[in-house]
mmCIF file of C-alpha atoms in Angstrom:
data_model
loop_
_atom_site.group_PDB
_atom_site.id
_atom_site.type_symbol
_atom_site.label_atom_id
_atom_site.label_comp_id
_atom_site.label_asym_id
_atom_site.label_seq_id
_atom_site.Cartn_x
_atom_site.Cartn_y
_atom_site.Cartn_z
ATOM 1 C CA UNK A 57 -51.953 -17.089 15.528
ATOM 2 C CA UNK A 58 -51.952 -14.110 13.658
ATOM 3 C CA UNK A 59 -49.984 -12.365 16.669
ATOM 4 C CA UNK A 60 -47.583 -15.881 16.613
ATOM 5 C CA UNK A 61 -46.906 -14.932 13.249
ATOM 6 C CA UNK A 62 -45.917 -10.736 13.444
ATOM 7 C CA UNK A 63 -44.048 -11.692 16.396
ATOM 8 C CA UNK A 64 -42.026 -14.809 14.745
ATOM 9 C CA UNK A 65 -41.640 -12.208 12.182
ATOM 10 C CA UNK A 66 -40.210 -9.506 14.315
ATOM 11 C CA UNK A 67 -37.920 -11.829 16.157
ATOM 12 C CA UNK A 68 -36.208 -12.824 12.455
ATOM 13 C CA UNK A 69 -36.028 -9.021 11.464
ATOM 14 C CA UNK A 70 -34.416 -8.469 14.890
ATOM 15 C CA UNK A 71 -32.194 -11.282 14.145
ATOM 16 C CA UNK A 72 -31.184 -9.814 10.920
ATOM 17 C CA UNK A 73 -30.259 -6.750 12.190
ATOM 18 C CA UNK A 74 -27.775 -7.873 14.740
ATOM 19 C CA UNK A 75 -26.411 -10.138 12.052
ATOM 20 C CA UNK A 76 -26.200 -7.226 9.577
ATOM 21 C CA UNK A 77 -24.253 -4.984 13.045
ATOM 22 C CA UNK A 78 -21.702 -7.279 13.216
ATOM 23 C CA UNK A 79 -20.832 -6.944 9.435
ATOM 24 C CA UNK A 80 -17.957 -4.041 8.282
ATOM 25 C CA UNK A 81 -19.568 -1.533 5.667
ATOM 26 C CA UNK A 82 -22.291 -3.674 4.251
ATOM 27 C CA UNK A 83 -20.150 -6.281 3.511
ATOM 28 C CA UNK A 84 -19.137 -10.118 5.108
ATOM 29 C CA UNK A 85 -20.015 -10.307 8.776
ATOM 30 C CA UNK A 86 -16.985 -10.064 10.898
ATOM 31 C CA UNK A 87 -15.896 -13.102 13.125
ATOM 32 C CA UNK A 88 -15.960 -13.046 16.643
ATOM 33 C CA UNK A 89 -12.473 -12.652 18.309
ATOM 34 C CA UNK A 90 -10.897 -15.948 18.789
ATOM 35 C CA UNK A 91 -9.201 -17.016 22.566
ATOM 36 C CA UNK A 92 -5.527 -16.374 23.079
ATOM 37 C CA UNK A 93 -5.363 -20.007 23.286
ATOM 38 C CA UNK A 94 -6.486 -20.248 19.416
ATOM 39 C CA UNK A 95 -4.680 -16.916 18.112
ATOM 40 C CA UNK A 96 -1.552 -18.731 19.601
ATOM 41 C CA UNK A 97 -2.170 -21.573 16.626
ATOM 42 C CA UNK A 98 -2.273 -18.767 13.450
ATOM 43 C CA UNK A 99 0.218 -18.346 10.989
ATOM 44 C CA UNK A 100 -0.561 -14.879 10.233
ATOM 45 C CA UNK A 101 1.096 -14.654 6.266
ATOM 46 C CA UNK A 102 1.960 -11.087 5.554
ATOM 47 C CA UNK A 103 3.751 -9.515 1.830
ATOM 48 C CA UNK A 104 6.226 -7.156 2.026
ATOM 49 C CA UNK A 105 8.013 -5.503 -0.277
ATOM 50 C CA UNK A 106 11.789 -4.669 0.229
ATOM 51 C CA UNK A 107 12.108 -5.658 3.823
ATOM 52 C CA UNK A 108 9.760 -2.354 4.919
ATOM 53 C CA UNK A 109 7.193 -3.250 6.801
ATOM 54 C CA UNK A 110 9.248 -5.841 8.735
ATOM 55 C CA UNK A 111 12.264 -3.911 9.111
ATOM 56 C CA UNK A 112 10.473 -1.372 10.833
ATOM 57 C CA UNK A 113 8.212 -3.212 12.913
ATOM 58 C CA UNK A 114 11.633 -5.414 14.066
ATOM 59 C CA UNK A 115 13.219 -1.552 14.728
ATOM 60 C CA UNK A 116 10.383 -0.696 17.089
ATOM 61 C CA UNK A 117 10.100 -3.702 18.754
ATOM 62 C CA UNK A 118 6.754 -4.778 17.934
ATOM 63 C CA UNK A 119 7.347 -8.127 16.536
ATOM 64 C CA UNK A 120 8.068 -9.160 20.158
ATOM 65 C CA UNK A 121 5.670 -11.067 22.051
ATOM 66 C CA UNK A 122 3.118 -11.329 19.086
ATOM 67 C CA UNK A 123 0.575 -14.048 20.046
ATOM 68 C CA UNK A 124 0.475 -15.358 16.789
ATOM 69 C CA UNK A 125 3.518 -17.003 14.140
ATOM 70 C CA UNK A 126 4.264 -14.574 10.637
ATOM 71 C CA UNK A 127 5.115 -16.186 8.225
ATOM 72 C CA UNK A 128 6.890 -13.290 5.902
ATOM 73 C CA UNK A 129 7.188 -12.651 1.954
ATOM 74 C CA UNK A 130 8.632 -10.801 0.297
ATOM 75 C CA UNK A 131 7.303 -9.198 -3.527
ATOM 76 C CA UNK A 132 8.700 -6.879 -6.180
ATOM 77 C CA UNK A 133 5.958 -4.721 -6.161
ATOM 78 C CA UNK A 134 2.215 -3.868 -5.121
ATOM 79 C CA UNK A 135 0.604 -5.744 -8.170
ATOM 80 C CA UNK A 136 2.073 -9.491 -7.265
ATOM 81 C CA UNK A 137 1.229 -8.980 -3.620
ATOM 82 C CA UNK A 138 -2.599 -8.340 -4.287
ATOM 83 C CA UNK A 139 -2.269 -11.573 -6.722
ATOM 84 C CA UNK A 140 -1.484 -13.379 -3.826
ATOM 85 C CA UNK A 141 -3.162 -12.038 -1.014
ATOM 86 C CA UNK A 142 -6.514 -13.015 -3.759
ATOM 87 C CA UNK A 143 -5.319 -15.828 -4.266
ATOM 88 C CA UNK A 144 -5.327 -17.245 -0.609
ATOM 89 C CA UNK A 145 -1.452 -17.144 -0.436
ATOM 90 C CA UNK A 146 -0.745 -14.242 1.476
ATOM 91 C CA UNK A 147 -3.255 -12.682 4.343
ATOM 92 C CA UNK A 148 -2.079 -9.453 4.428
ATOM 93 C CA UNK A 149 0.186 -6.604 2.564
ATOM 94 C CA UNK A 150 0.858 -3.461 2.477
ATOM 95 C CA UNK A 151 0.716 -1.735 -1.105
ATOM 96 C CA UNK A 152 0.834 1.411 -2.404
ATOM 97 C CA UNK A 153 -2.264 3.777 -3.355
ATOM 98 C CA UNK A 154 -2.770 2.287 -7.366
ATOM 99 C CA UNK A 155 -2.238 -1.046 -6.692
ATOM 100 C CA UNK A 156 -5.895 -2.056 -4.830
ATOM 101 C CA UNK A 157 -7.168 0.040 -7.987
ATOM 102 C CA UNK A 158 -6.425 -2.455 -10.432
ATOM 103 C CA UNK A 159 -6.857 -5.579 -7.904
ATOM 104 C CA UNK A 160 -9.864 -4.437 -7.418
ATOM 105 C CA UNK A 161 -10.968 -4.180 -11.175
ATOM 106 C CA UNK A 162 -9.774 -7.200 -12.553
ATOM 107 C CA UNK A 163 -12.478 -8.204 -8.924
ATOM 108 C CA UNK A 164 -9.332 -9.297 -6.780
ATOM 109 C CA UNK A 165 -10.617 -10.993 -3.061
ATOM 110 C CA UNK A 166 -9.089 -8.178 -1.518
ATOM 111 C CA UNK A 167 -9.903 -5.187 1.180
ATOM 112 C CA UNK A 168 -8.072 -2.132 2.099
ATOM 113 C CA UNK A 169 -7.732 -2.146 6.149
ATOM 114 C CA UNK A 170 -5.649 0.279 7.031
ATOM 115 C CA UNK A 171 -4.258 3.366 5.623
ATOM 116 C CA UNK A 172 -1.270 5.857 6.046
ATOM 117 C CA UNK A 173 0.087 8.621 4.010
ATOM 118 C CA UNK A 174 3.351 9.186 3.502
ATOM 119 C CA UNK A 175 6.061 11.789 1.261
ATOM 120 C CA UNK A 176 5.181 12.492 -1.897
ATOM 121 C CA UNK A 177 7.840 14.403 -2.824
ATOM 122 C CA UNK A 178 9.732 10.567 -2.784
ATOM 123 C CA UNK A 179 7.390 9.424 -5.325
ATOM 124 C CA UNK A 180 9.655 10.593 -8.938
ATOM 125 C CA UNK A 181 10.381 11.188 -12.369
ATOM 126 C CA UNK A 182 14.100 9.899 -12.998
ATOM 127 C CA UNK A 183 16.009 10.807 -15.541
ATOM 128 C CA UNK A 184 19.879 9.995 -15.938
ATOM 129 C CA UNK A 185 22.245 13.335 -14.923
ATOM 130 C CA UNK A 186 23.130 13.195 -18.919
ATOM 131 C CA UNK A 187 19.644 13.823 -19.357
ATOM 132 C CA UNK A 188 18.560 16.437 -22.445
ATOM 133 C CA UNK A 189 15.381 16.742 -20.818
ATOM 134 C CA UNK A 190 14.205 19.542 -18.490
ATOM 135 C CA UNK A 191 10.751 19.176 -17.833
ATOM 136 C CA UNK A 192 7.508 16.675 -18.207
ATOM 137 C CA UNK A 193 6.770 18.404 -20.759
ATOM 138 C CA UNK A 194 9.526 16.871 -22.510
ATOM 139 C CA UNK A 195 8.685 12.680 -22.488
ATOM 140 C CA UNK A 196 6.227 13.081 -25.391
ATOM 141 C CA UNK A 197 7.387 9.856 -27.765
ATOM 142 C CA UNK A 198 10.176 9.287 -24.940
ATOM 143 C CA UNK A 199 10.162 6.034 -23.148
ATOM 144 C CA UNK A 200 9.213 5.790 -19.838
ATOM 145 C CA UNK A 201 10.043 2.794 -17.631
ATOM 146 C CA UNK A 202 7.238 1.659 -14.875
ATOM 147 C CA UNK A 203 5.964 -1.212 -12.655
ATOM 148 C CA UNK A 204 2.004 -1.705 -14.369
ATOM 149 C CA UNK A 205 -0.440 -0.840 -11.925
ATOM 150 C CA UNK A 206 2.074 0.096 -8.824
ATOM 151 C CA UNK A 207 1.594 3.733 -7.162
ATOM 152 C CA UNK A 208 4.592 5.024 -9.690
ATOM 153 C CA UNK A 209 2.014 4.085 -12.629
ATOM 154 C CA UNK A 210 -1.189 6.264 -10.750
ATOM 155 C CA UNK A 211 1.920 9.594 -10.278
ATOM 156 C CA UNK A 212 3.296 8.968 -14.018
ATOM 157 C CA UNK A 213 -0.893 9.018 -15.017
ATOM 158 C CA UNK A 214 -1.382 12.638 -12.796
ATOM 159 C CA UNK A 215 2.073 14.186 -13.470
ATOM 160 C CA UNK A 216 1.462 13.687 -16.811
ATOM 161 C CA UNK A 217 -1.609 14.526 -16.672
ATOM 162 C CA UNK A 218 -1.284 18.051 -15.577
ATOM 163 C CA UNK A 219 1.563 18.795 -18.223
ATOM 164 C CA UNK A 220 -1.452 18.484 -21.300
ATOM 165 C CA UNK A 221 -0.420 14.576 -21.958
ATOM 166 C CA UNK A 222 -1.326 11.371 -21.667
ATOM 167 C CA UNK A 223 -0.284 7.924 -21.323
ATOM 168 C CA UNK A 224 -0.886 7.362 -24.906
ATOM 169 C CA UNK A 225 1.803 10.471 -25.842
ATOM 170 C CA UNK A 226 5.117 8.468 -24.255
ATOM 171 C CA UNK A 227 6.194 4.558 -24.785
ATOM 172 C CA UNK A 228 5.531 2.923 -21.543
ATOM 173 C CA UNK A 229 7.893 -0.111 -20.656
ATOM 174 C CA UNK A 230 6.357 -1.852 -17.966
ATOM 175 C CA UNK A 231 9.488 -3.069 -15.804
ATOM 176 C CA UNK A 232 9.643 -4.058 -12.242
ATOM 177 C CA UNK A 233 12.210 -2.151 -10.016
ATOM 178 C CA UNK A 234 14.914 -4.323 -10.653
ATOM 179 C CA UNK A 235 14.217 -4.236 -14.319
ATOM 180 C CA UNK A 236 13.593 -0.652 -14.586
ATOM 181 C CA UNK A 237 17.037 -0.019 -12.654
ATOM 182 C CA UNK A 238 19.540 -1.646 -15.002
ATOM 183 C CA UNK A 239 17.142 -0.502 -17.914
ATOM 184 C CA UNK A 240 17.538 3.195 -16.209
ATOM 185 C CA UNK A 241 21.564 3.191 -15.722
ATOM 186 C CA UNK A 242 22.018 1.303 -19.079
ATOM 187 C CA UNK A 243 20.003 4.233 -20.299
ATOM 188 C CA UNK A 244 17.304 2.053 -22.216
ATOM 189 C CA UNK A 245 14.709 3.816 -20.749
ATOM 190 C CA UNK A 246 14.131 8.005 -20.718
ATOM 191 C CA UNK A 247 12.895 8.118 -17.623
ATOM 192 C CA UNK A 248 11.808 5.914 -15.041
ATOM 193 C CA UNK A 249 8.897 6.343 -12.271
ATOM 194 C CA UNK A 250 9.036 5.200 -9.153
ATOM 195 C CA UNK A 251 9.750 5.230 -4.830
ATOM 196 C CA UNK A 252 11.433 5.032 -2.319
ATOM 197 C CA UNK A 253 14.074 2.785 -1.559
ATOM 198 C CA UNK A 254 14.359 3.333 -4.944
ATOM 199 C CA UNK A 255 14.489 6.731 -5.823
ATOM 200 C CA UNK A 256 17.396 6.852 -3.235
ATOM 201 C CA UNK A 257 19.207 4.387 -4.495
ATOM 202 C CA UNK A 258 19.209 5.769 -7.900
ATOM 203 C CA UNK A 259 20.050 9.233 -6.441
ATOM 204 C CA UNK A 260 22.835 7.497 -4.954
ATOM 205 C CA UNK A 261 24.398 4.831 -7.350
ATOM 206 C CA UNK A 262 23.354 6.486 -10.550
ATOM 207 C CA UNK A 263 23.202 10.358 -9.641
ATOM 208 C CA UNK A 264 19.797 10.213 -10.897
ATOM 209 C CA UNK A 265 18.360 14.078 -11.445
ATOM 210 C CA UNK A 266 14.691 14.395 -11.018
ATOM 211 C CA UNK A 267 12.313 15.093 -13.806
ATOM 212 C CA UNK A 268 9.041 15.602 -11.457
ATOM 213 C CA UNK A 269 8.130 14.456 -7.805
ATOM 214 C CA UNK A 270 4.694 13.604 -6.650
ATOM 215 C CA UNK A 271 3.542 17.054 -5.478
ATOM 216 C CA UNK A 272 -0.202 17.604 -6.793
ATOM 217 C CA UNK A 273 0.339 14.605 -8.504
ATOM 218 C CA UNK A 274 0.255 11.818 -5.886
ATOM 219 C CA UNK A 275 -2.189 11.432 -2.923
ATOM 220 C CA UNK A 276 0.887 9.783 -1.078
ATOM 221 C CA UNK A 277 -1.851 6.744 0.573
ATOM 222 C CA UNK A 278 0.067 3.398 1.370
ATOM 223 C CA UNK A 279 -2.703 0.779 2.653
ATOM 224 C CA UNK A 280 -2.700 -2.644 4.639
ATOM 225 C CA UNK A 281 -4.757 -4.644 2.042
ATOM 226 C CA UNK A 282 -5.392 -8.063 3.106
ATOM 227 C CA UNK A 283 -7.252 -11.494 1.870
ATOM 228 C CA UNK A 284 -11.222 -11.167 2.137
ATOM 229 C CA UNK A 285 -10.869 -14.892 2.694
ATOM 230 C CA UNK A 286 -8.349 -14.395 6.096
ATOM 231 C CA UNK A 287 -10.839 -11.316 6.697
ATOM 232 C CA UNK A 288 -14.137 -14.227 7.192
ATOM 233 C CA UNK A 289 -11.683 -16.607 9.198
ATOM 234 C CA UNK A 290 -12.007 -15.652 13.107
ATOM 235 C CA UNK A 291 -8.329 -16.714 14.115
ATOM 236 C CA UNK A 292 -6.487 -14.702 10.747
ATOM 237 C CA UNK A 293 -9.060 -11.690 11.762
ATOM 238 C CA UNK A 294 -7.883 -11.401 14.716
ATOM 239 C CA UNK A 295 -4.216 -11.809 14.126
ATOM 240 C CA UNK A 296 -4.506 -8.829 11.472
ATOM 241 C CA UNK A 297 -6.424 -6.528 13.992
ATOM 242 C CA UNK A 298 -3.265 -6.808 16.185
ATOM 243 C CA UNK A 299 -1.295 -6.361 14.033
ATOM 244 C CA UNK A 300 -2.150 -3.870 11.886
ATOM 245 C CA UNK A 301 -1.868 -2.044 15.852
ATOM 246 C CA UNK A 302 1.614 -2.604 15.494
ATOM 247 C CA UNK A 303 1.894 -1.167 12.354
ATOM 248 C CA UNK A 304 1.001 1.882 13.471
ATOM 249 C CA UNK A 305 2.530 1.784 16.922
ATOM 250 C CA UNK A 306 5.873 1.456 14.856
ATOM 251 C CA UNK A 307 5.092 3.986 12.331
ATOM 252 C CA UNK A 308 4.633 6.418 15.130
ATOM 253 C CA UNK A 309 7.844 5.652 16.525
ATOM 254 C CA UNK A 310 9.674 5.941 13.046
ATOM 255 C CA UNK A 311 9.367 9.875 13.700
ATOM 256 C CA UNK A 312 11.619 9.985 16.920
ATOM 257 C CA UNK A 313 13.565 6.812 15.677
ATOM 258 C CA UNK A 314 15.230 7.436 11.647
ATOM 259 C CA UNK A 315 18.568 5.889 12.009
ATOM 260 C CA UNK A 316 16.919 2.914 14.219
ATOM 261 C CA UNK A 317 14.914 2.099 11.360
ATOM 262 C CA UNK A 318 17.012 2.983 8.698
ATOM 263 C CA UNK A 319 20.206 0.504 10.075
ATOM 264 C CA UNK A 320 17.047 -2.494 10.646
ATOM 265 C CA UNK A 321 16.003 -1.700 6.750
ATOM 266 C CA UNK A 322 19.762 -1.908 5.604
ATOM 267 C CA UNK A 323 20.295 -5.570 7.533
ATOM 268 C CA UNK A 324 17.478 -6.871 6.618
ATOM 269 C CA UNK A 325 17.253 -5.731 2.481
ATOM 270 C CA UNK A 326 21.281 -5.262 2.354
ATOM 271 C CA UNK A 327 20.826 -1.611 1.109
ATOM 272 C CA UNK A 328 23.514 0.207 1.273
ATOM 273 C CA UNK A 329 23.438 2.297 4.624
ATOM 274 C CA UNK A 330 23.022 5.882 3.386
ATOM 275 C CA UNK A 331 20.291 4.304 1.049
ATOM 276 C CA UNK A 332 18.485 3.459 3.784
ATOM 277 C CA UNK A 333 19.073 6.468 5.300
ATOM 278 C CA UNK A 334 18.186 9.172 2.686
ATOM 279 C CA UNK A 335 15.122 7.050 2.126
ATOM 280 C CA UNK A 336 13.774 6.717 5.496
ATOM 281 C CA UNK A 337 14.655 9.922 6.506
ATOM 282 C CA UNK A 338 12.622 12.076 3.834
ATOM 283 C CA UNK A 339 9.413 9.432 3.456
ATOM 284 C CA UNK A 340 7.924 8.718 7.102
ATOM 285 C CA UNK A 341 4.373 7.344 7.401
ATOM 286 C CA UNK A 342 1.909 8.689 8.641
ATOM 287 C CA UNK A 343 -1.508 6.556 10.016
ATOM 288 C CA UNK A 344 -4.298 8.658 9.175
ATOM 289 C CA UNK A 345 -8.161 7.597 9.561
ATOM 290 C CA UNK A 346 -9.484 5.066 6.604
ATOM 291 C CA UNK A 347 -12.123 7.557 6.380
ATOM 292 C CA UNK A 348 -14.333 8.908 3.511
ATOM 293 C CA UNK A 349 -12.251 11.615 2.066
ATOM 294 C CA UNK A 350 -9.253 8.682 1.504
ATOM 295 C CA UNK A 351 -12.145 6.735 0.067
ATOM 296 C CA UNK A 352 -12.902 9.659 -2.941
ATOM 297 C CA UNK A 353 -8.961 10.350 -3.347
ATOM 298 C CA UNK A 354 -8.826 6.789 -4.475
ATOM 299 C CA UNK A 355 -12.030 6.803 -6.394
ATOM 300 C CA UNK A 356 -10.609 10.624 -7.994
ATOM 301 C CA UNK A 357 -7.380 8.522 -9.096
ATOM 302 C CA UNK A 358 -9.746 5.318 -10.482
ATOM 303 C CA UNK A 359 -11.497 7.268 -12.059
ATOM 304 C CA UNK A 360 -8.382 8.935 -14.236
ATOM 305 C CA UNK A 361 -7.318 5.569 -15.200
ATOM 306 C CA UNK A 362 -10.888 4.682 -16.264
ATOM 307 C CA UNK A 363 -11.056 7.638 -18.359
ATOM 308 C CA UNK A 364 -7.509 6.954 -20.088
ATOM 309 C CA UNK A 365 -8.879 3.076 -21.020
ATOM 310 C CA UNK A 366 -6.470 1.927 -18.682
ATOM 311 C CA UNK A 367 -8.789 0.059 -16.338
ATOM 312 C CA UNK A 368 -11.945 -1.870 -18.497
ATOM 313 C CA UNK A 369 -14.682 0.183 -16.697
ATOM 314 C CA UNK A 370 -15.503 2.170 -13.956
ATOM 315 C CA UNK A 371 -14.411 0.749 -10.468
ATOM 316 C CA UNK A 372 -16.018 1.590 -7.407
ATOM 317 C CA UNK A 373 -13.293 1.811 -4.282
ATOM 318 C CA UNK A 374 -15.578 2.229 -1.588
ATOM 319 C CA UNK A 375 -16.490 -1.750 -2.449
ATOM 320 C CA UNK A 376 -13.038 -2.923 -1.159
ATOM 321 C CA UNK A 377 -12.970 -0.717 1.815
ATOM 322 C CA UNK A 378 -13.487 -2.402 5.357
ATOM 323 C CA UNK A 379 -13.308 0.017 8.598
ATOM 324 C CA UNK A 380 -13.868 -2.923 10.915
ATOM 325 C CA UNK A 381 -10.726 -2.019 12.911
ATOM 326 C CA UNK A 382 -11.111 1.579 12.976
ATOM 327 C CA UNK A 383 -11.619 1.994 16.701
ATOM 328 C CA UNK A 384 -8.606 -0.340 17.357
ATOM 329 C CA UNK A 385 -6.583 1.965 14.841
ATOM 330 C CA UNK A 386 -7.536 5.112 16.407
ATOM 331 C CA UNK A 387 -6.852 3.457 19.836
ATOM 332 C CA UNK A 388 -2.706 2.636 18.710
ATOM 333 C CA UNK A 389 -2.994 6.089 17.074
ATOM 334 C CA UNK A 390 -4.082 7.771 20.302
ATOM 335 C CA UNK A 391 -1.963 5.518 22.757
ATOM 336 C CA UNK A 392 1.223 4.339 20.308
#
């Protein structure tokens, strides 16, 4: 009887170990892949910003042959996109380096699942062409527009820190990009922290001057971020696995096809062709592994926000990272 109990306990532990081996980074177990017939029934709800991902996938012919239906939604910036993901209104979407930190601080039901690195010179703090401000230090006491919790918010924080300032030394006007562009051109704000294609639009349409860019202030990371509800669903999980590989292949394709992507982006969103071309030519994404170095970089940014009191407390960024698609993404990088 004692031996039977030992064997039963051993079998139980073996079963638990098998279950945990299917989990990702100690999180919920990863659902098994569904059959092609089941995948055809899936509708993947994808969040996008200014048509960037949709136009890229379209131009790269990566939407052709997708074995599931895609339903697109457009958001003004990363924070509202992640709010929708946490609420289960969308399944996956691309955001910059800061929105996942703010989402994590609010205990959002999201996980980052893949990452790319972009040109930080296109993350800018802009001033009007007639602005007397010569440098970042001169922003003290001035009003700066930025989307709260966006990548521009993170870049602004670190840029000020480099100049010996904090966000408490300026007046922050939290504005979404379309609101901020109007405020910028009407001189209602002194400076604007923003990213492409809005940087390109402001430079071309409003002759904006770059006061500072993201060099030394931004890690340039952008994440595909998924709802934990979607990740736990077998059909959605299989669709996201396929989708992130298509994004990686499209990003690699864009390195030598900037004109095609720019035309597709302009057609998708109504951007001026010259704006789309300037943004695309300067800001291509490079897919990279979602490794410990990425997590550490995000943790540093998270800690910077927490230390300034912008976040209610310390965020453990690693707890919001899911690496289940790592091997698939690496294969797409090698073969893309």
